[in-house]
Every structure is written in C-alpha cells, then in structure tokens.
Coordinates of C-alpha atoms and ligand atoms in Angstrom, one line a residue:
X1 CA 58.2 -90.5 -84.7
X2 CA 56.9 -87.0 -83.9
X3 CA 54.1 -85.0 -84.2
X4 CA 52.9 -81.5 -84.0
X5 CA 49.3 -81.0 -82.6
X6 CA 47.1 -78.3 -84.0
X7 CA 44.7 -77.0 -80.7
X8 CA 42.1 -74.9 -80.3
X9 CA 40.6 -75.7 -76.6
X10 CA 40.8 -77.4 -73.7
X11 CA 43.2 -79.7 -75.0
X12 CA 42.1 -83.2 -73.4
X13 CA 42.7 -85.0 -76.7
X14 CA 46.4 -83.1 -76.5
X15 CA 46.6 -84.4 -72.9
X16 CA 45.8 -87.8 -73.8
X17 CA 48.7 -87.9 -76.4
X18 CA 51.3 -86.0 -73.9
X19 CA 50.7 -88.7 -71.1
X20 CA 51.4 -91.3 -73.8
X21 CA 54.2 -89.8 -75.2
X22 CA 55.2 -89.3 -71.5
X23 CA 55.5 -93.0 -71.0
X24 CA 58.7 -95.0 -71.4
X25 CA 59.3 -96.8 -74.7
X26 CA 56.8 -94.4 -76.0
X27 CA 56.7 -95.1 -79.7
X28 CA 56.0 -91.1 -80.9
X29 CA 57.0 -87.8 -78.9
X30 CA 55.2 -84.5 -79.2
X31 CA 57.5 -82.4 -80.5
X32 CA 55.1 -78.9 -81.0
X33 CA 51.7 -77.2 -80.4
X34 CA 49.9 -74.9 -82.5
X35 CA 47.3 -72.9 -81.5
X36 CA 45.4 -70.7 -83.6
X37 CA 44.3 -68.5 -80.2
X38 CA 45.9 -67.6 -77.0
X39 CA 44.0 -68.5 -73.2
X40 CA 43.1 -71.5 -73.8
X41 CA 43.8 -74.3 -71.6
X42 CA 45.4 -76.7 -74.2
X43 CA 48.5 -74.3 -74.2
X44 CA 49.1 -74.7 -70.6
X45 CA 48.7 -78.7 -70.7
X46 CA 51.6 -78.5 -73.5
X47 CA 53.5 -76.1 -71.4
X48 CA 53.1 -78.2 -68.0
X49 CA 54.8 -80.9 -70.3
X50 CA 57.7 -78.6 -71.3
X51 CA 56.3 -79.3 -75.3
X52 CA 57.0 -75.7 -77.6
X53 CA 54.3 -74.0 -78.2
X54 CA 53.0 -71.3 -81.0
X55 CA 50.0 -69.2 -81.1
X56 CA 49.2 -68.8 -84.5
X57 CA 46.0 -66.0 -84.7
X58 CA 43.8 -65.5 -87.7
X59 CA 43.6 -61.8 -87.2
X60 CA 40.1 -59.9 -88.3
X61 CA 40.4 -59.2 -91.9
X62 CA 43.9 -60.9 -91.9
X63 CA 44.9 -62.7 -95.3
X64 CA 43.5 -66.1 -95.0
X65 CA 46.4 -67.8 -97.4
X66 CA 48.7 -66.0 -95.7
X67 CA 47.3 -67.5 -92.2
X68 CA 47.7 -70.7 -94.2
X69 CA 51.7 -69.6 -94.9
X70 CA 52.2 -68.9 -91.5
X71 CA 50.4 -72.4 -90.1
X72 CA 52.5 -74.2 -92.2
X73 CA 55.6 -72.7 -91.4
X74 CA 55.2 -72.9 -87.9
X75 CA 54.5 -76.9 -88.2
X76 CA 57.7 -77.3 -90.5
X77 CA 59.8 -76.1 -87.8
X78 CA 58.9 -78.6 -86.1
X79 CA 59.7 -81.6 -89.1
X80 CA 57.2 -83.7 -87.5
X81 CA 56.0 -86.9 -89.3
X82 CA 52.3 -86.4 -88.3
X83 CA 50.4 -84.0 -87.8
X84 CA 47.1 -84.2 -85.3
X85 CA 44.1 -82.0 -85.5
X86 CA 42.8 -82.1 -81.9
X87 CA 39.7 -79.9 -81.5
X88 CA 41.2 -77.6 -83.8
X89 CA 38.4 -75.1 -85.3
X90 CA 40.0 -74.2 -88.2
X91 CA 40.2 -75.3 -91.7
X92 CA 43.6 -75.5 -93.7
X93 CA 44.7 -74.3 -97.1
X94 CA 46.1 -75.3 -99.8
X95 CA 49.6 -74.5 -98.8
X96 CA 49.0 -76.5 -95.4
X97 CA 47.8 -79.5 -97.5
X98 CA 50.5 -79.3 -100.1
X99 CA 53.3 -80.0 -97.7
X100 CA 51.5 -81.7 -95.0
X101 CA 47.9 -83.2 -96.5
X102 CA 49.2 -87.1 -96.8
X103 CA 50.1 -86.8 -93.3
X104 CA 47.4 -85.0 -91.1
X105 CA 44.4 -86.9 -89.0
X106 CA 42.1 -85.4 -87.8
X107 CA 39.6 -86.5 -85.0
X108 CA 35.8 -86.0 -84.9
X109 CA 33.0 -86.5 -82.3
X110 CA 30.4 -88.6 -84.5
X111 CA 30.3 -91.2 -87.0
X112 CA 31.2 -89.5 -90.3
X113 CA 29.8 -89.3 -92.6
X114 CA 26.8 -88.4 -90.6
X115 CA 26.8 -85.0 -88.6
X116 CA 29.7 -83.2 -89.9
X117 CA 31.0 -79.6 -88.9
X118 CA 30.9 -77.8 -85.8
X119 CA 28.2 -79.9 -83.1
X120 CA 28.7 -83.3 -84.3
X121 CA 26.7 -84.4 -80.5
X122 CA 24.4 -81.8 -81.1
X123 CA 23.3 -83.1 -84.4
X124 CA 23.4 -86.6 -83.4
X125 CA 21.0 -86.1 -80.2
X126 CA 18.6 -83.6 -82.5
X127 CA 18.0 -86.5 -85.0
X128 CA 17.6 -89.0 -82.2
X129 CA 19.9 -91.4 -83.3
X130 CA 20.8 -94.6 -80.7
X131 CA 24.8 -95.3 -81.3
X132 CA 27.3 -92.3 -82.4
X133 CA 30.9 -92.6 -82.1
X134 CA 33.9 -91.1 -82.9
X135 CA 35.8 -90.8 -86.3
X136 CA 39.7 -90.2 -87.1
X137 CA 40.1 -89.6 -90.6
X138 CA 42.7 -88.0 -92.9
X139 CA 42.5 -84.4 -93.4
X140 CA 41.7 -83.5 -97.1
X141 CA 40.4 -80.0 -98.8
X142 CA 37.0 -80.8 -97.4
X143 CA 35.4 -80.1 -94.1
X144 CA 35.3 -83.8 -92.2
X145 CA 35.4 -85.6 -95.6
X146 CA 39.0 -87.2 -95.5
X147 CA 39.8 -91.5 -95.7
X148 CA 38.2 -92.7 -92.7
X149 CA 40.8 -94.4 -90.7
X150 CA 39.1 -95.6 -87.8
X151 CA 35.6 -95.3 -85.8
X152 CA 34.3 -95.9 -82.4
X153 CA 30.7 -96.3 -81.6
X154 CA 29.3 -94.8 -78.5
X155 CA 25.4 -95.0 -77.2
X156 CA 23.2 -92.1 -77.0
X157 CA 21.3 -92.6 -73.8
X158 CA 18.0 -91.2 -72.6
X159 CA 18.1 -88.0 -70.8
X160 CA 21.6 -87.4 -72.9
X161 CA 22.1 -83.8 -72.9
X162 CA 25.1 -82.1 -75.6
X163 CA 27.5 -81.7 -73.1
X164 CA 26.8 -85.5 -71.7
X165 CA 26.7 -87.1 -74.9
X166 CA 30.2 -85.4 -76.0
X167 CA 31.8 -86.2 -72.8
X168 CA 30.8 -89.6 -73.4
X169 CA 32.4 -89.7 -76.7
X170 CA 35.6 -87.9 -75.7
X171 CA 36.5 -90.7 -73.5
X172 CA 35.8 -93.6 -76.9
X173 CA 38.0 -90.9 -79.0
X174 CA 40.7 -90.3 -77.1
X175 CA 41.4 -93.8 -77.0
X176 CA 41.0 -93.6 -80.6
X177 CA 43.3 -91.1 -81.3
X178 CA 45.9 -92.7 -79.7
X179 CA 45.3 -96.0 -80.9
X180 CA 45.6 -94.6 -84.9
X181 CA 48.6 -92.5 -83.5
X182 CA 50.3 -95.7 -81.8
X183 CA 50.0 -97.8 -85.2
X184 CA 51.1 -95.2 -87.6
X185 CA 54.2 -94.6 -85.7
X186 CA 54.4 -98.5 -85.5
X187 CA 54.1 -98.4 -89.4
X188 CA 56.9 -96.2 -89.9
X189 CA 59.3 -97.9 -87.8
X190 CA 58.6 -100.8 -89.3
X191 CA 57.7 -100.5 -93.3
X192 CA 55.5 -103.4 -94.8
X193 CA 58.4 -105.7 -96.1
Ligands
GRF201 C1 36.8 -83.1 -79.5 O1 35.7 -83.8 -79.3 C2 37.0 -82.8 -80.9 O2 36.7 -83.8 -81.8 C3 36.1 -81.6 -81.1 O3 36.2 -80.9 -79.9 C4 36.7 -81.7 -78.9 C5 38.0 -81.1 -78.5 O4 38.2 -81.4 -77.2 N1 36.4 -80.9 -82.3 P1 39.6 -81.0 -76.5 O5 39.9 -79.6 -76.9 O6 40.7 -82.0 -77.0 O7 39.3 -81.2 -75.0

C-alpha cells in the first residue's frame, strides 16, 4: 500500500509516516513527496529517508489548472493508493480531484467543522474555546469541508499561546494520521468479505 505525501513545511507529520513506514511489517511504504516549494525542511526528512522527491512551484502568475496538471502528474508517477496532505498550503483542482479525489486525506489542526483555513489554533484560542483537536478528513473541492474520518480532542490550557496550543495538537494528530493511514491500508489488504 503506498502513498505519496503532498508537503509544504517542516514536515513532522511526513516524518511521523516515514518512521512508520520504516518499521518492519510496515503495512504502507512512502513511495513519493511533493512539494509545492523548495527549502523547506520536509524535503530533507524525505531525502534523509532515501523517499523521491518533486518540487512542484506555483510560479507568480503561472496557470493555476495547469499547476493542477502538473501536481497530478507528478503523483501518478508515483501510482500510489493514497494520497496524504500533510501541512500542505495549497488547494487542488479539479484535475487533481478527478484522478485522485476518492483517495486523498487530508489532516487539520482543529475540530472541523469549527475553525477552518489557514490558523486553525489561532482561531480556536481567539474564541476561547476549552478542547480542540485534530481532524483527518477526505479531500473534496472545498477548503476543509471533506467526510470526516476521524478526530482527536486536545485541551486548550491557560496561558496557551498559538505556537503552544498547535504543538500540543501536532502530537494528538500525528498519531492520528497514522492511525487513519494504518487502517486504510489494513482495508485494502483485506476487502470487507
Ligand atoms: C499541521 O498541523 C497541519 O495540519 C497544518 O500545519 C501543520 C503541518 O506541520 N496544516 P508539519 O509541516 O507536518 O510539521
């Protein structure tokens, strides 16, 4: 079972499924990385684990379906059966979903439906809530608005700044992550009878 994982930062969620995969009896390998920028640190933690990587840029000005194209090529080289989103900051087409939508998660740091887009913690700490969490969900054509498939709650505790709160829910959606990942590949090694 293998995926390809779309990056856009640091990479810990990346690292998290590379030191899984890593493991023996592993039931999914990572097979790609796709970046859509160069320099950043998630690229070097696939590397370190000798996984391919692309950097795929969305230029200034550059054709935004044909970024889409591009993405989606890039994956299908690497036939995977999942795809994971993993702090990826960009949205994909139509294209992307066409071949791939049925078969992308992504992850997100906050109980969706509440606080979607860009600073999940931020949001959450702002309206003074007292649990958040984390979401994976299947990616749709929306922003964050795809079948929940699982959830994690995490506290929000006094003195909680952004960066302490998301730290805090890194950890729960890591786990996550890898939990959804582990049973999907599960699944399809073993169909429903
Ligand atoms: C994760 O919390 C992800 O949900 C959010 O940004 C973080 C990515 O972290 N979009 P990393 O790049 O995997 O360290």
């Amino acid at each position: 079972f293998g995926l390809v994982v779309l990056v856009s930062g640091t990479g810990t969620l990346l690292q998290t499924l590379l030191d899984a995969a890593a493991e023996p009896g592993s039931v999914f390998a990572v097979r790609g990385v796709v970046a859509d920028r160069d320099g950043i640190a998630a690229l070097d933690r696939a590397a370190a684990a000798g996984v391919p990587t692309v950097v795929h840029p969305l230029t200034k000005g550059s054709d935004r379906a044909a970024w889409d194209a591009g993405l989606t090529e890039a994956v299908a080289r690497c036939d995977p059966d999942l795809v994971v989103s993993a702090g990826f900051m960009k949205l994909v087409g139509a294209t992307f979903l066409a071949r791939f939508g049925g078969r992308t998660i992504n992850t997100h740091p906050a109980l969706l439906p509440s606080f979607p887009g860009m600073h999940g913690p931020r949001d959450a700490l702002a309206h003074g809530v007292k649990i958040t969490g984390a979401t994976v969900f299947q990616v749709d054509e929306g922003v964050d608005s795809g079948r929940i498939l699982a959830q994690a709650a995490v506290p929000v505790l006094d003195g909680d700044t952004e960066d302490l709160l998301h730290e805090r829910i890194k950890v729960a959606e890591r786990q996550l992550l890898l939990d959804v990942v582990r049973d999907l590949a599960t699944r399809a090694a073993h169909p429903a009878h």
